[in-house]
PDB file of C-alpha atoms in Angstrom:
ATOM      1  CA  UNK A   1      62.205  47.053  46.197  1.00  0.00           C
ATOM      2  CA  UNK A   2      60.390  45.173  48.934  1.00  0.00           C
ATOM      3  CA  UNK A   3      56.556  45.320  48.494  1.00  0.00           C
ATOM      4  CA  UNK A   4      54.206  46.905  51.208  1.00  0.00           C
ATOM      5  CA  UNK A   5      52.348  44.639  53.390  1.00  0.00           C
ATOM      6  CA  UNK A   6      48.752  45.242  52.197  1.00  0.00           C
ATOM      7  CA  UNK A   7      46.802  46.663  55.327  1.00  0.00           C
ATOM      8  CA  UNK A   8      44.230  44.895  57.116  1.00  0.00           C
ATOM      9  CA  UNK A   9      40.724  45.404  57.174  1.00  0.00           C
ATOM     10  CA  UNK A  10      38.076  43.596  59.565  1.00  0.00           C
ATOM     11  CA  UNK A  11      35.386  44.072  61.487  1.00  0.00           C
ATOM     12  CA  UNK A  12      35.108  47.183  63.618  1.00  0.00           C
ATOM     13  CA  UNK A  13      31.584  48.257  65.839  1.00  0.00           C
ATOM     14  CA  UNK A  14      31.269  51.732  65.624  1.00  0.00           C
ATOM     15  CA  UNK A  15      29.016  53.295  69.269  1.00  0.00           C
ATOM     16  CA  UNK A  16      27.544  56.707  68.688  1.00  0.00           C
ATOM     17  CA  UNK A  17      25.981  58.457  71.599  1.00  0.00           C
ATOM     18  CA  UNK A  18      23.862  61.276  70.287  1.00  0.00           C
ATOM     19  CA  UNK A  19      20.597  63.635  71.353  1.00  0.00           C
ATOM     20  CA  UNK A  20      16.996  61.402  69.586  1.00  0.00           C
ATOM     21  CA  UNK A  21      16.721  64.056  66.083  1.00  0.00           C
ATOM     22  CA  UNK A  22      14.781  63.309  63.318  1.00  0.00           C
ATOM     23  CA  UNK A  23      17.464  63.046  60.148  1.00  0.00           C
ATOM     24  CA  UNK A  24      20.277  62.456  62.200  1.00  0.00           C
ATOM     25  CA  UNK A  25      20.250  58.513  60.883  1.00  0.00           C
ATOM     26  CA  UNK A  26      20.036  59.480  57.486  1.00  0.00           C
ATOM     27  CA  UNK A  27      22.980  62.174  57.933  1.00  0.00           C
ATOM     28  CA  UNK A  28      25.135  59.482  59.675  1.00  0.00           C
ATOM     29  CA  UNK A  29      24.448  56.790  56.580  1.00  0.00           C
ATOM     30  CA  UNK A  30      25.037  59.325  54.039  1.00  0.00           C
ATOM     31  CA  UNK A  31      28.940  59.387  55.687  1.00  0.00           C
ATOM     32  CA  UNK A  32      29.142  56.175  54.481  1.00  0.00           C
ATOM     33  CA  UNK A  33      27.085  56.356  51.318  1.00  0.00           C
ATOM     34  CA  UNK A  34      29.591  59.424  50.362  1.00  0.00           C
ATOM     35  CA  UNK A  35      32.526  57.158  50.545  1.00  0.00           C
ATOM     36  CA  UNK A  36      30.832  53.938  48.772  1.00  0.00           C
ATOM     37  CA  UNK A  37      31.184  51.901  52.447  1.00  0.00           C
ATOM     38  CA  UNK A  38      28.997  49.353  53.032  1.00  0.00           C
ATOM     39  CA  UNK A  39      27.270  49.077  56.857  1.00  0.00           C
ATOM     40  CA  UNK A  40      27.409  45.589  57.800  1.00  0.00           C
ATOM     41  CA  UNK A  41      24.681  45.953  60.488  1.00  0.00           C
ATOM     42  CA  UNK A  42      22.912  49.287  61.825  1.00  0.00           C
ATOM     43  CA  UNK A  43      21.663  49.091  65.770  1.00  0.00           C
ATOM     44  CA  UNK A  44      19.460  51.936  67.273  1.00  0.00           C
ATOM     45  CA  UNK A  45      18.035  51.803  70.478  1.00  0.00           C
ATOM     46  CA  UNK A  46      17.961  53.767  74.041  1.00  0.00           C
ATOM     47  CA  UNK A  47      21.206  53.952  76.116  1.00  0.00           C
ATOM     48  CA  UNK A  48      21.373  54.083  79.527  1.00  0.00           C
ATOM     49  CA  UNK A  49      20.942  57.608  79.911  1.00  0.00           C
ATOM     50  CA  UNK A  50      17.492  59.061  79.941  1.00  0.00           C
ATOM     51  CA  UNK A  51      16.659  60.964  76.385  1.00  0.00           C
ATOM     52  CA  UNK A  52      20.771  59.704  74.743  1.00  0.00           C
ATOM     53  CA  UNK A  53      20.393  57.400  72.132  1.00  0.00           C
ATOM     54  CA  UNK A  54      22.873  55.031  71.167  1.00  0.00           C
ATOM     55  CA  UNK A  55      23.890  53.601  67.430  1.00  0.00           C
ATOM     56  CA  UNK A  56      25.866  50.409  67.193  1.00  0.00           C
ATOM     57  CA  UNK A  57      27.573  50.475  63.781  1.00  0.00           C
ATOM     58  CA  UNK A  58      29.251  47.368  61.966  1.00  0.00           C
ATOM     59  CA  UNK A  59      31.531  47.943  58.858  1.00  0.00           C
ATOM     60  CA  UNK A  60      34.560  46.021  57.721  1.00  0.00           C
ATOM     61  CA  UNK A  61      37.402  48.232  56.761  1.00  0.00           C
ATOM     62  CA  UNK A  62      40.944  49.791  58.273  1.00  0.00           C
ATOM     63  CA  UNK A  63      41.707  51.217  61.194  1.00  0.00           C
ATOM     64  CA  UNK A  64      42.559  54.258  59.825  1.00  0.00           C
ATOM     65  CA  UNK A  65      39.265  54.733  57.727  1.00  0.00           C
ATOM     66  CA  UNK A  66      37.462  53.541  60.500  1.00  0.00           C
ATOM     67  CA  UNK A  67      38.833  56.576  62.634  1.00  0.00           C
ATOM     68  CA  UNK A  68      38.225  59.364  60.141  1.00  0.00           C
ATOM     69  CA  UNK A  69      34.898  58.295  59.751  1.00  0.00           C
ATOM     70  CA  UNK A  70      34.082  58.465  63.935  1.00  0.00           C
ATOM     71  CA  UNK A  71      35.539  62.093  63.096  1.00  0.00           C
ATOM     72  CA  UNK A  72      33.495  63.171  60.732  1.00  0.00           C
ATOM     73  CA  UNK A  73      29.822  61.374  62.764  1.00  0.00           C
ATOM     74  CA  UNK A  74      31.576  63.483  65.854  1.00  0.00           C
ATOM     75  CA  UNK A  75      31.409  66.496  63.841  1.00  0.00           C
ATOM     76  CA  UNK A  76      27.477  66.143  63.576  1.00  0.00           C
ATOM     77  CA  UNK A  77      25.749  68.725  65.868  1.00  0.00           C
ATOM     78  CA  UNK A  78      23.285  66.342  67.563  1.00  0.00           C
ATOM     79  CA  UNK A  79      26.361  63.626  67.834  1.00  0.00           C
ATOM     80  CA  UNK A  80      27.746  63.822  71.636  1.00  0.00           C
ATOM     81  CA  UNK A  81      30.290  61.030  71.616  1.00  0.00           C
ATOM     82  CA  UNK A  82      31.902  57.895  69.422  1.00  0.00           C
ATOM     83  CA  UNK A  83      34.169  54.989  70.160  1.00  0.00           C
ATOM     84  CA  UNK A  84      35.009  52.348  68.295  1.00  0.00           C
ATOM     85  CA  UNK A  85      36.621  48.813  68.632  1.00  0.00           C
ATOM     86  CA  UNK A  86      37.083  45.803  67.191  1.00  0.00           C
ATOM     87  CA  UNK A  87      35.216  42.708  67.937  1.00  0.00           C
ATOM     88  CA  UNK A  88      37.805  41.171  70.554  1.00  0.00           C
ATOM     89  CA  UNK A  89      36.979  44.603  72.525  1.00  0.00           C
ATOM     90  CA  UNK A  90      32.813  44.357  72.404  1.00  0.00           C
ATOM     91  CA  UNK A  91      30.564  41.648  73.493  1.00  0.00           C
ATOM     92  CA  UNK A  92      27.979  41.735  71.244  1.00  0.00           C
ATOM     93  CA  UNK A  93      25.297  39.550  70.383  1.00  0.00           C
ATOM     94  CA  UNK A  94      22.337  39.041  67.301  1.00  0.00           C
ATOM     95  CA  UNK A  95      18.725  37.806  67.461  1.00  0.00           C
ATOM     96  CA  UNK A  96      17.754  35.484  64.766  1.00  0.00           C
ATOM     97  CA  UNK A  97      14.249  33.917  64.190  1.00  0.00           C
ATOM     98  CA  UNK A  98      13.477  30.781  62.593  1.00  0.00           C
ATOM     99  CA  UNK A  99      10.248  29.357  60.898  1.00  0.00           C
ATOM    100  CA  UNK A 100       9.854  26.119  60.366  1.00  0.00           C
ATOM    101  CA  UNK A 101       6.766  23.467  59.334  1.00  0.00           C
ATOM    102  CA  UNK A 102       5.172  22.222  62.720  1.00  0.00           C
ATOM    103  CA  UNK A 103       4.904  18.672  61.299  1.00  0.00           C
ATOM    104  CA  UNK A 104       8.600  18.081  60.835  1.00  0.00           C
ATOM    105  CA  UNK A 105       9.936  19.578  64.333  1.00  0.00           C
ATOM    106  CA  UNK A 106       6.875  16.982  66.151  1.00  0.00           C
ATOM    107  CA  UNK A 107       7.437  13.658  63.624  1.00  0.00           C
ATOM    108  CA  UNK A 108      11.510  14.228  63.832  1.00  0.00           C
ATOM    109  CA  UNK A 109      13.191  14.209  67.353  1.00  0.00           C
ATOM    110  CA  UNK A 110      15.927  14.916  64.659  1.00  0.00           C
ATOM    111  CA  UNK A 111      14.635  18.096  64.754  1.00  0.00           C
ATOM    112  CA  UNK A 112      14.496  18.915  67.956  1.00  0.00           C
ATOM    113  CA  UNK A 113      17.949  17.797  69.437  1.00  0.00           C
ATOM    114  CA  UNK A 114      19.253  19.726  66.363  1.00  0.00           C
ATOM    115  CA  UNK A 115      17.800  23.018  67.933  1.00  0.00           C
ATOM    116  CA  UNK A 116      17.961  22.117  71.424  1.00  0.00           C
ATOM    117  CA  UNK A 117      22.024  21.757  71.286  1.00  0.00           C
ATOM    118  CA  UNK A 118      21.896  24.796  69.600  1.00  0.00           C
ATOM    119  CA  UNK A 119      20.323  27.282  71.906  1.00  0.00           C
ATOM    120  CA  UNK A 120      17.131  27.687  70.279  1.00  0.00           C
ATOM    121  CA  UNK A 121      13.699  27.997  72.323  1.00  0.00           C
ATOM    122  CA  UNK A 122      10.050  27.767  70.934  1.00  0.00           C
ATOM    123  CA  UNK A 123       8.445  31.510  70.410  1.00  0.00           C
ATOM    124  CA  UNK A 124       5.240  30.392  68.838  1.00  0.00           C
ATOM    125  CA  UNK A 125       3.474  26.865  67.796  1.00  0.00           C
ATOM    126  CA  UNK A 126       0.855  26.912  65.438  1.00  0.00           C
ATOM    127  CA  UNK A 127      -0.776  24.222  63.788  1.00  0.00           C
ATOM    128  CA  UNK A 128       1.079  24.585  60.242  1.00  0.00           C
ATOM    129  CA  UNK A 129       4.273  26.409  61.292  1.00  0.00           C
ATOM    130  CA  UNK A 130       6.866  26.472  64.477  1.00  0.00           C
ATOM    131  CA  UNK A 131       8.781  29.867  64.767  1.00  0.00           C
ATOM    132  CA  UNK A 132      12.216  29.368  67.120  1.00  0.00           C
ATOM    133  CA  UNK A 133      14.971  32.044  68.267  1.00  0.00           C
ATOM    134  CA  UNK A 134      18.335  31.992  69.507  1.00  0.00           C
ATOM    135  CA  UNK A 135      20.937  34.589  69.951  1.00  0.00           C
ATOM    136  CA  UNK A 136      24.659  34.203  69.416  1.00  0.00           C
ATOM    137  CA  UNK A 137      27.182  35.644  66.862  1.00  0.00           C
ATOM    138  CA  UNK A 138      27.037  35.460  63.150  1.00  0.00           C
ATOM    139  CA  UNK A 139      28.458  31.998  62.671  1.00  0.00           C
ATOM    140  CA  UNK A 140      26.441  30.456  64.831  1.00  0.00           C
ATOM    141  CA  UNK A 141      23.002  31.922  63.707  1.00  0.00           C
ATOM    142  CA  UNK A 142      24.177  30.944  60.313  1.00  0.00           C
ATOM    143  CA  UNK A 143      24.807  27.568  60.815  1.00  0.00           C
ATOM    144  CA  UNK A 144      21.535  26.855  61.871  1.00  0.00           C
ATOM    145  CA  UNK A 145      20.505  27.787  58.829  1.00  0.00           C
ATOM    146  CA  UNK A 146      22.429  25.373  57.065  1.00  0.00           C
ATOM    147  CA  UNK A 147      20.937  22.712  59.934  1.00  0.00           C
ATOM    148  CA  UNK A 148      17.212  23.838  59.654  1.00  0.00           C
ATOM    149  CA  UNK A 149      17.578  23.751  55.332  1.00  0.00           C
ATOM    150  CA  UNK A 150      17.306  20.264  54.862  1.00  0.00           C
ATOM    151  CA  UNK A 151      13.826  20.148  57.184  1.00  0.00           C
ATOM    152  CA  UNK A 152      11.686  23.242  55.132  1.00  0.00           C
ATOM    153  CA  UNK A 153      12.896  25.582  56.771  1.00  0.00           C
ATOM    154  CA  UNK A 154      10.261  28.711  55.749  1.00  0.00           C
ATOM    155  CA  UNK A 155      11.465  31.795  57.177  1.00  0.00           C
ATOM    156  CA  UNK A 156      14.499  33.149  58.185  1.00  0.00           C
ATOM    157  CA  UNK A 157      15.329  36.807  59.705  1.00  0.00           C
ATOM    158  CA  UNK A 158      17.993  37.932  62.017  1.00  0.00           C
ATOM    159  CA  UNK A 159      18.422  41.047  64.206  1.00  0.00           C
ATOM    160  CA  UNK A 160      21.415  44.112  63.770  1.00  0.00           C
ATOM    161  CA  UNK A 161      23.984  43.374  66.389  1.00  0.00           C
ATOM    162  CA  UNK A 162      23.899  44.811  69.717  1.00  0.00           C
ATOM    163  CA  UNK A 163      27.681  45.745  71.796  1.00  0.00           C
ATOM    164  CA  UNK A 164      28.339  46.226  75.048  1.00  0.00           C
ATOM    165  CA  UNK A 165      32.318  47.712  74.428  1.00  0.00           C
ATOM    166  CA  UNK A 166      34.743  45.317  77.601  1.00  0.00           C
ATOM    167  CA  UNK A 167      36.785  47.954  78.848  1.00  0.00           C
ATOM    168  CA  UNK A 168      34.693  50.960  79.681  1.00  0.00           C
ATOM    169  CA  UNK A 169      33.376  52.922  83.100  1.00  0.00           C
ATOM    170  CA  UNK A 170      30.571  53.375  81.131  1.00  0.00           C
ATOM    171  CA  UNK A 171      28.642  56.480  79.411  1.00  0.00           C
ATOM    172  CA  UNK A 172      26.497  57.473  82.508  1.00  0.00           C
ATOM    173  CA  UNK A 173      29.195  57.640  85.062  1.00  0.00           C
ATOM    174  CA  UNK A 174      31.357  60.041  83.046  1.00  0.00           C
ATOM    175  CA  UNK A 175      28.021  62.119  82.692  1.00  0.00           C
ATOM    176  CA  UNK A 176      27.561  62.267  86.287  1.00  0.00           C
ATOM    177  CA  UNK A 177      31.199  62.901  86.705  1.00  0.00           C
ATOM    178  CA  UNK A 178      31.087  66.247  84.768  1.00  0.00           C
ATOM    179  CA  UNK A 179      27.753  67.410  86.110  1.00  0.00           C
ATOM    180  CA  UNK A 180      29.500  66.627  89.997  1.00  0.00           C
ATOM    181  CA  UNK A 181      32.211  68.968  88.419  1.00  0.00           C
ATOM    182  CA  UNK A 182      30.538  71.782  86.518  1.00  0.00           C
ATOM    183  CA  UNK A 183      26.770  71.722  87.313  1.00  0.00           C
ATOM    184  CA  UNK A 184      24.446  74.008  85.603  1.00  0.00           C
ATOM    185  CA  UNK A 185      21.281  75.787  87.045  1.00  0.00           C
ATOM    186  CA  UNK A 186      18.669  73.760  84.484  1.00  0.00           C
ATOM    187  CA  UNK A 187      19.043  70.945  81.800  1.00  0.00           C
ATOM    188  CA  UNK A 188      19.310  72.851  78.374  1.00  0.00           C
ATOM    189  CA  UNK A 189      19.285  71.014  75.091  1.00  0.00           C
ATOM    190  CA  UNK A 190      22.995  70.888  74.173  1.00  0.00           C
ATOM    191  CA  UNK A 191      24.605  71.693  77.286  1.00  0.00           C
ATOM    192  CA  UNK A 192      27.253  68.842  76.729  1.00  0.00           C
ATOM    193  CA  UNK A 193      28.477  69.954  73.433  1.00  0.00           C
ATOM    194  CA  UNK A 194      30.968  72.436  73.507  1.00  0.00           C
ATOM    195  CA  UNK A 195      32.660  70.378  76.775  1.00  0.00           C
ATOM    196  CA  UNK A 196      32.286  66.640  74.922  1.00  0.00           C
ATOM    197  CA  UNK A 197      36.024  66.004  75.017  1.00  0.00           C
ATOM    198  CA  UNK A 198      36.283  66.417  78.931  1.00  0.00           C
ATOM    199  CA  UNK A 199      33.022  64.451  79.541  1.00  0.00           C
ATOM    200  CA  UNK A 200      32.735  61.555  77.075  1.00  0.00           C
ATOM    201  CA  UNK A 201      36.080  60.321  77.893  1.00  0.00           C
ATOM    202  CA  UNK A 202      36.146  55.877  77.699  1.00  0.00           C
TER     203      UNK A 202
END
């Protein structure tokens, strides 16, 4: 009896497009909380449609998990849309900030070269501590960790990840689309609901 291949899990970004409601965040963690998933990184922030916000979501599991859970965040009432893909199908980036003793980055051109090759750029100088930040993906905010350790590094804090998904028209266009197609006297609060499946469409 031939044994099953055991089935992959990796990184998937999870974008939710939903109305701005106080609770919804907590409702959409406890979906993951219930099943004893761990969110790798948790993005909020405007989209590009006036009063839609949009949640970038990072977990590491199947496929098939993956897709019930952008079910069952669909099936909240304030949710309007939710894709998700893999990292090969986002560009994404993080922030990371780094603080570091003032003394060492001006006594070692080390120090410097170290952070120049590696995209970072001065945010603050201050007389007993030099704060720098770069953007990039995981790896590479990690390593210069590793690179800043051996000089004091003080401080170290990095951002939740932000995704733009490759291949999409976008959010706002498909919007506009369905208002073109079916457009309503006023704005209401919900309008889009009941007709999300024709509308939010990627």
């Amino acid at each position: 009896m031939s044994e099953q291949a055991p089935i992959e899990r990796q990184e998937y970004n999870i974008t939710v497009y939903t109305e701005n409601q106080i609770g919804l965040l907590n409702r959409i963690a406890m979906i993951f909380s219930r099943r004893k998933m761990n969110i790798e990184s948790l993005n909020t922030s405007p989209s590009e449609i006036e009063g839609i916000h949009r949640f970038n979501i990072v977990i590491h599991e199947t496929e098939e998990v993956v897709s019930k859970i952008a079910r069952q965040i669909e099936k909240q009432v304030e949710v309007l849309k939710v894709y998700f893909n893999t990292n090969e199908d986002v560009i994404w980036q993080e922030m990371a900030l780094y603080k570091v003793p003032t003394d060492i980055v001006a006594e070692k051109a080390k120090v410097e070269r170290l952070l120049r090759e590696n995209g970072a750029r001065v945010v603050v100088i201050r007389k007993d501590y030099t704060v720098f930040e770069t953007t990039g993906h995981r790896e590479e905010t990690d390593n210069l960790i590793k690179i800043l350790q051996p000089f004091g590094l003080i401080e170290f804090v990095r951002s939740a990840r932000i995704a733009i998904i490759k291949d999409s028209d976008g959010f706002n266009r498909k919007l506009r689309e369905f208002e073109r197609a079916e457009p309503g006297h006023e704005v209401m609060e919900n309008e889009f609901l009941n007709s999300r499946e024709k509308v939010f469409t990627m």
